[in-house]
Amino acid sequence: MGNLNGKTVFITGASAGIGAATAFAFAREGARLLIAARRHEKLASLAAELKEAGAIAVHTLVLDVRERATVASAIEALPTEWKTIDVLVNNAGLSRGVDKVYEAKIDDWEEMIDTNVKGLLYVTRAVVPGMVERNSGHIINLGSTAGEQTYPGGAVYCASKAAERAINDGLRQDLLGTAVRVTTVDPGMVETDFSLTRFRGDSERAAKVYQDVTPLTPEDVAETIVWTAARPAHVNIARVLMTSIDQANSLLFNRKQQVGTR
Ligand code: 8X3
């Protein structure tokens, strides 16, 4: 698919879910992978598997995107051969809780906004100047159907994804006149640890989210991400909004053949 062979792809939140699936999808294209996440052990085992899957080289970066100073210094300190980033996949993100705004834990808000909005910005700020200088590159942000339509209990998570969409659109305008591309890939329900994280390890509650419905898989999203990156250099896919066949939008699902809300 396109010529991604030998391209350096930087993926945040790469240790699991969509991030890990995206790393494998780029590995199969013969990319060089710079994988970042908070958990070192996960990254180390993933690195070996990615090489087996076809990655030309893999470099791991233990990184919490919420740490502004560390993000800047870690990217600045990358070995020379990893400094030329061709594709940045801003995937790190999470949700916490489904509480009503007037009852929610403020720490949950901080974590979502710090990761999904500020973290994405910190990484973007550190990586994009090099792309502009080289007049080459592609930023692919992970948005969500949640950024397009808010659902009950999701106000702050949805707000963080609406912010991602605004940043994506603003960045594309800021980069007009350069050859740097900007894309947001906005999936609906994807079966990952997303709900387990949202419900802080309550697996029964998390499983209910995917009950009687066929969600997207991380691989579905990963393939779409790689497809956007593999378009010819003059083609910028601005946005891909994608759901499984059992989801119409943020609010409407087909569960057990009965159309209903979340
Ligand atoms: C994840 C989609 O609807 O579960 O971004 O919030 S949803």
Coordinates of C-alpha atoms and ligand atoms in Angstrom, one line a residue:
M1 CA 0.0 0.0 0.0
G2 CA 1.8 3.2 -1.2
N3 CA 5.4 3.6 -0.3
L4 CA 5.8 3.5 3.4
N5 CA 8.8 1.3 3.2
G6 CA 11.6 2.8 5.3
K7 CA 9.4 5.7 6.6
T8 CA 9.8 6.6 10.2
V9 CA 6.4 6.5 12.0
F10 CA 6.0 7.8 15.6
I11 CA 3.0 6.3 17.4
T12 CA 2.0 7.5 20.9
G13 CA 0.0 5.2 23.1
A14 CA 1.5 2.3 21.1
S15 CA 1.5 -0.4 23.8
A16 CA -2.1 -1.6 23.2
G17 CA -5.3 -1.3 21.3
I18 CA -5.4 1.0 18.3
G19 CA -1.8 2.1 18.9
A20 CA -0.4 -1.4 18.9
A21 CA -2.5 -2.4 15.9
T22 CA -1.3 0.6 14.0
A23 CA 2.3 -0.2 14.8
F24 CA 1.7 -3.7 13.3
A25 CA 0.0 -2.3 10.3
F26 CA 2.9 0.0 9.5
A27 CA 5.4 -2.8 10.3
R28 CA 3.8 -4.9 7.6
E29 CA 4.5 -2.0 5.2
G30 CA 8.2 -2.1 6.2
A31 CA 8.2 1.1 8.2
R32 CA 10.7 2.1 10.9
L33 CA 8.7 2.4 14.1
L34 CA 9.2 4.8 17.0
I35 CA 6.8 3.5 19.6
A36 CA 5.9 5.5 22.7
A37 CA 3.9 4.6 25.8
R38 CA 4.1 4.8 29.5
R39 CA 4.7 1.1 30.1
H40 CA 8.3 0.0 29.3
E41 CA 7.7 -3.8 29.5
K42 CA 4.9 -3.7 27.0
L43 CA 7.0 -1.6 24.6
A44 CA 9.9 -4.0 24.9
S45 CA 7.9 -7.1 24.0
L46 CA 6.1 -5.3 21.3
A47 CA 9.4 -4.1 19.7
A48 CA 10.5 -7.7 19.1
E49 CA 7.1 -8.7 17.6
L50 CA 7.0 -5.7 15.3
K51 CA 10.4 -6.6 13.9
E52 CA 9.1 -10.1 13.2
A53 CA 6.1 -8.5 11.5
G54 CA 8.3 -6.6 9.1
A55 CA 9.4 -3.4 10.7
I56 CA 12.8 -2.4 9.4
A57 CA 13.8 -1.0 12.8
V58 CA 12.0 -0.2 16.1
H59 CA 12.9 2.3 18.8
T60 CA 11.0 2.6 22.1
L61 CA 10.3 5.7 24.1
V62 CA 8.9 5.5 27.6
L63 CA 6.7 8.6 27.6
D64 CA 3.8 10.1 29.3
V65 CA 2.4 12.7 26.9
R66 CA 1.0 14.7 29.8
E67 CA 4.5 15.7 30.9
R68 CA 5.2 18.8 28.9
A69 CA 8.9 19.2 29.7
T70 CA 9.6 15.5 29.2
V71 CA 7.8 15.3 25.9
A72 CA 10.0 18.2 24.6
S73 CA 13.3 16.8 26.0
A74 CA 12.6 13.2 25.0
I75 CA 11.9 14.1 21.4
E76 CA 14.9 16.5 21.3
A77 CA 17.1 13.7 22.6
L78 CA 16.1 11.1 20.0
P79 CA 19.1 9.5 18.3
T80 CA 19.9 11.2 15.0
E81 CA 18.6 8.3 13.0
W82 CA 15.2 8.7 14.7
K83 CA 14.8 12.4 14.5
T84 CA 13.4 12.5 11.0
I85 CA 9.8 11.6 11.7
D86 CA 7.7 11.1 8.5
V87 CA 4.4 10.2 10.1
L88 CA 3.2 11.1 13.6
V89 CA 0.2 9.2 14.9
N90 CA -1.2 11.0 17.9
N91 CA -3.0 8.1 19.4
A92 CA -2.5 8.3 23.2
G93 CA -5.9 9.0 24.7
L94 CA -8.4 7.7 27.3
S95 CA -11.7 8.2 28.9
R96 CA -12.6 8.1 32.6
G97 CA -16.1 7.5 33.9
V98 CA -19.6 8.3 32.6
D99 CA -20.6 10.6 35.4
K100 CA -22.8 13.6 35.0
V101 CA -20.9 16.8 34.8
Y102 CA -22.3 18.1 38.1
E103 CA -21.2 14.9 39.9
A104 CA -18.0 13.9 38.1
K105 CA -14.6 13.5 39.6
I106 CA -12.5 16.5 38.7
D107 CA -9.4 14.3 38.6
D108 CA -11.0 12.3 35.8
W109 CA -11.4 15.5 33.8
E110 CA -7.8 16.5 34.3
E111 CA -6.6 13.1 33.1
M112 CA -8.7 13.2 30.0
I113 CA -8.0 16.8 29.1
D114 CA -4.3 16.5 29.9
T115 CA -3.9 13.4 27.8
N116 CA -6.3 13.8 24.9
V117 CA -5.9 17.5 24.4
K118 CA -2.7 18.9 26.0
G119 CA -0.7 15.7 25.4
L120 CA -1.6 15.7 21.8
L121 CA -0.5 19.3 21.5
Y122 CA 2.8 18.8 23.3
V123 CA 3.8 16.0 21.0
T124 CA 2.6 17.9 17.9
R125 CA 4.5 21.0 19.0
A126 CA 7.7 19.0 19.4
V127 CA 7.5 17.0 16.2
V128 CA 5.9 19.3 13.6
P129 CA 8.7 22.0 13.3
G130 CA 11.0 19.3 11.9
M131 CA 8.3 18.4 9.3
V132 CA 7.9 22.0 8.3
E133 CA 11.7 22.4 8.0
R134 CA 11.9 19.4 5.8
N135 CA 8.6 20.3 4.0
S136 CA 7.5 16.8 4.4
G137 CA 5.4 14.8 6.9
H138 CA 2.0 13.6 8.0
I139 CA 0.2 14.1 11.3
I140 CA -2.6 11.6 11.9
N141 CA -4.7 12.4 15.0
L142 CA -7.1 10.0 16.6
G143 CA -10.5 11.5 17.1
S144 CA -13.8 9.9 17.7
T145 CA -17.5 9.9 16.8
A146 CA -17.6 11.4 20.4
G147 CA -16.1 14.6 19.0
E148 CA -18.9 15.0 16.6
Q149 CA -21.8 14.2 18.9
T150 CA -21.9 14.3 22.7
Y151 CA -23.6 11.5 24.6
P152 CA -24.9 11.4 28.2
G153 CA -22.2 11.0 30.8
G154 CA -19.5 11.7 28.2
A155 CA -19.4 15.5 28.2
V156 CA -15.7 15.9 29.0
Y157 CA -14.5 13.0 27.0
C158 CA -16.6 14.2 24.0
A159 CA -15.3 17.7 24.6
S160 CA -11.7 16.5 24.5
K161 CA -12.4 14.8 21.1
A162 CA -14.2 17.9 19.8
A163 CA -11.0 19.8 20.8
E164 CA -8.9 17.3 18.9
R165 CA -11.0 17.9 15.8
A166 CA -10.7 21.6 16.1
I167 CA -6.9 21.3 16.6
N168 CA -6.7 19.0 13.6
D169 CA -8.6 21.5 11.4
G170 CA -6.6 24.4 12.7
L171 CA -3.3 22.6 12.2
R172 CA -4.2 21.8 8.6
Q173 CA -4.9 25.5 8.0
D174 CA -1.6 26.5 9.7
L175 CA 0.3 24.1 7.5
L176 CA -1.3 25.2 4.2
G177 CA 1.5 26.1 1.8
T178 CA 3.7 23.3 3.1
A179 CA 3.7 19.6 2.0
V180 CA 2.8 18.5 5.5
R181 CA -0.5 16.6 5.7
V182 CA -3.0 16.5 8.6
T183 CA -5.6 13.9 9.1
T184 CA -8.1 12.9 11.8
V185 CA -9.4 9.3 11.9
D186 CA -12.5 9.3 14.0
P187 CA -13.8 5.9 15.0
G188 CA -16.9 5.0 16.9
M189 CA -17.0 2.0 19.2
V190 CA -13.8 -0.1 19.0
E191 CA -13.2 -3.1 21.1
T192 CA -10.1 -2.4 23.1
D193 CA -9.2 -1.7 26.7
F194 CA -11.0 1.7 26.3
S195 CA -14.0 0.8 28.4
L196 CA -12.0 -1.2 30.9
T197 CA -9.9 2.0 31.4
R198 CA -13.1 4.1 31.5
F199 CA -14.5 1.9 34.2
R200 CA -11.2 1.5 36.1
G201 CA -10.9 -2.2 35.6
D202 CA -14.6 -3.2 36.1
S203 CA -14.6 -5.9 33.3
E204 CA -18.3 -6.7 33.7
R205 CA -19.3 -3.1 33.1
A206 CA -16.8 -2.8 30.2
A207 CA -18.1 -6.0 28.6
K208 CA -21.6 -4.6 28.6
V209 CA -20.5 -1.8 26.2
Y210 CA -19.8 -4.3 23.5
Q211 CA -22.7 -6.6 24.3
D212 CA -24.9 -7.7 21.4
V213 CA -23.2 -5.3 19.0
T214 CA -20.3 -5.8 16.6
P215 CA -17.8 -3.1 17.3
L216 CA -14.9 -2.1 15.1
T217 CA -11.6 -3.8 15.8
P218 CA -8.3 -2.0 16.4
E219 CA -7.1 -3.5 13.1
D220 CA -10.0 -1.9 11.2
V221 CA -8.9 1.5 12.5
A222 CA -5.2 0.7 12.0
E223 CA -5.8 -0.2 8.3
T224 CA -7.6 3.1 7.8
I225 CA -4.7 5.1 9.4
V226 CA -2.2 3.3 7.1
W227 CA -4.4 4.0 4.1
T228 CA -4.5 7.7 4.8
A229 CA -0.7 7.7 5.1
A230 CA -0.3 5.7 1.9
R231 CA -2.1 8.2 -0.4
P232 CA 0.0 10.0 -2.9
A233 CA 1.9 13.0 -1.4
H234 CA -0.5 15.6 -2.9
V235 CA -3.6 13.9 -1.4
N236 CA -4.6 15.0 2.1
I237 CA -7.4 13.0 3.7
A238 CA -8.8 15.5 6.1
R239 CA -11.1 13.3 8.1
V240 CA -12.3 9.7 8.2
L241 CA -15.4 9.1 10.4
M242 CA -15.9 5.4 10.8
T243 CA -18.2 3.1 12.7
S244 CA -19.1 -0.6 12.6
I245 CA -22.3 -1.5 10.7
D246 CA -24.1 -1.7 14.1
Q247 CA -23.5 2.0 14.9
A248 CA -25.1 5.0 13.2
N249 CA -23.5 7.7 15.3
S250 CA -22.5 8.5 18.9
L251 CA -26.0 7.8 20.2
L252 CA -27.6 5.2 18.0
F253 CA -26.7 1.4 18.0
N254 CA -28.2 -1.7 16.7
R255 CA -28.2 -4.1 19.7
K256 CA -29.8 -7.6 19.1
Q257 CA -31.5 -6.3 16.1
Q258 CA -33.2 -3.6 18.1
V259 CA -32.3 0.0 17.3
G260 CA -31.8 1.9 20.4
T261 CA -29.6 4.4 22.2
R262 CA -26.4 3.8 24.2
Ligands
8X3_1 C1 -14.7 6.1 21.6 C2 -16.0 6.1 21.0 O1 -18.5 6.2 21.7 O2 -17.1 4.8 23.0 O3 -14.0 7.2 21.2 O4 -17.0 7.2 23.2 S1 -17.2 6.1 22.3

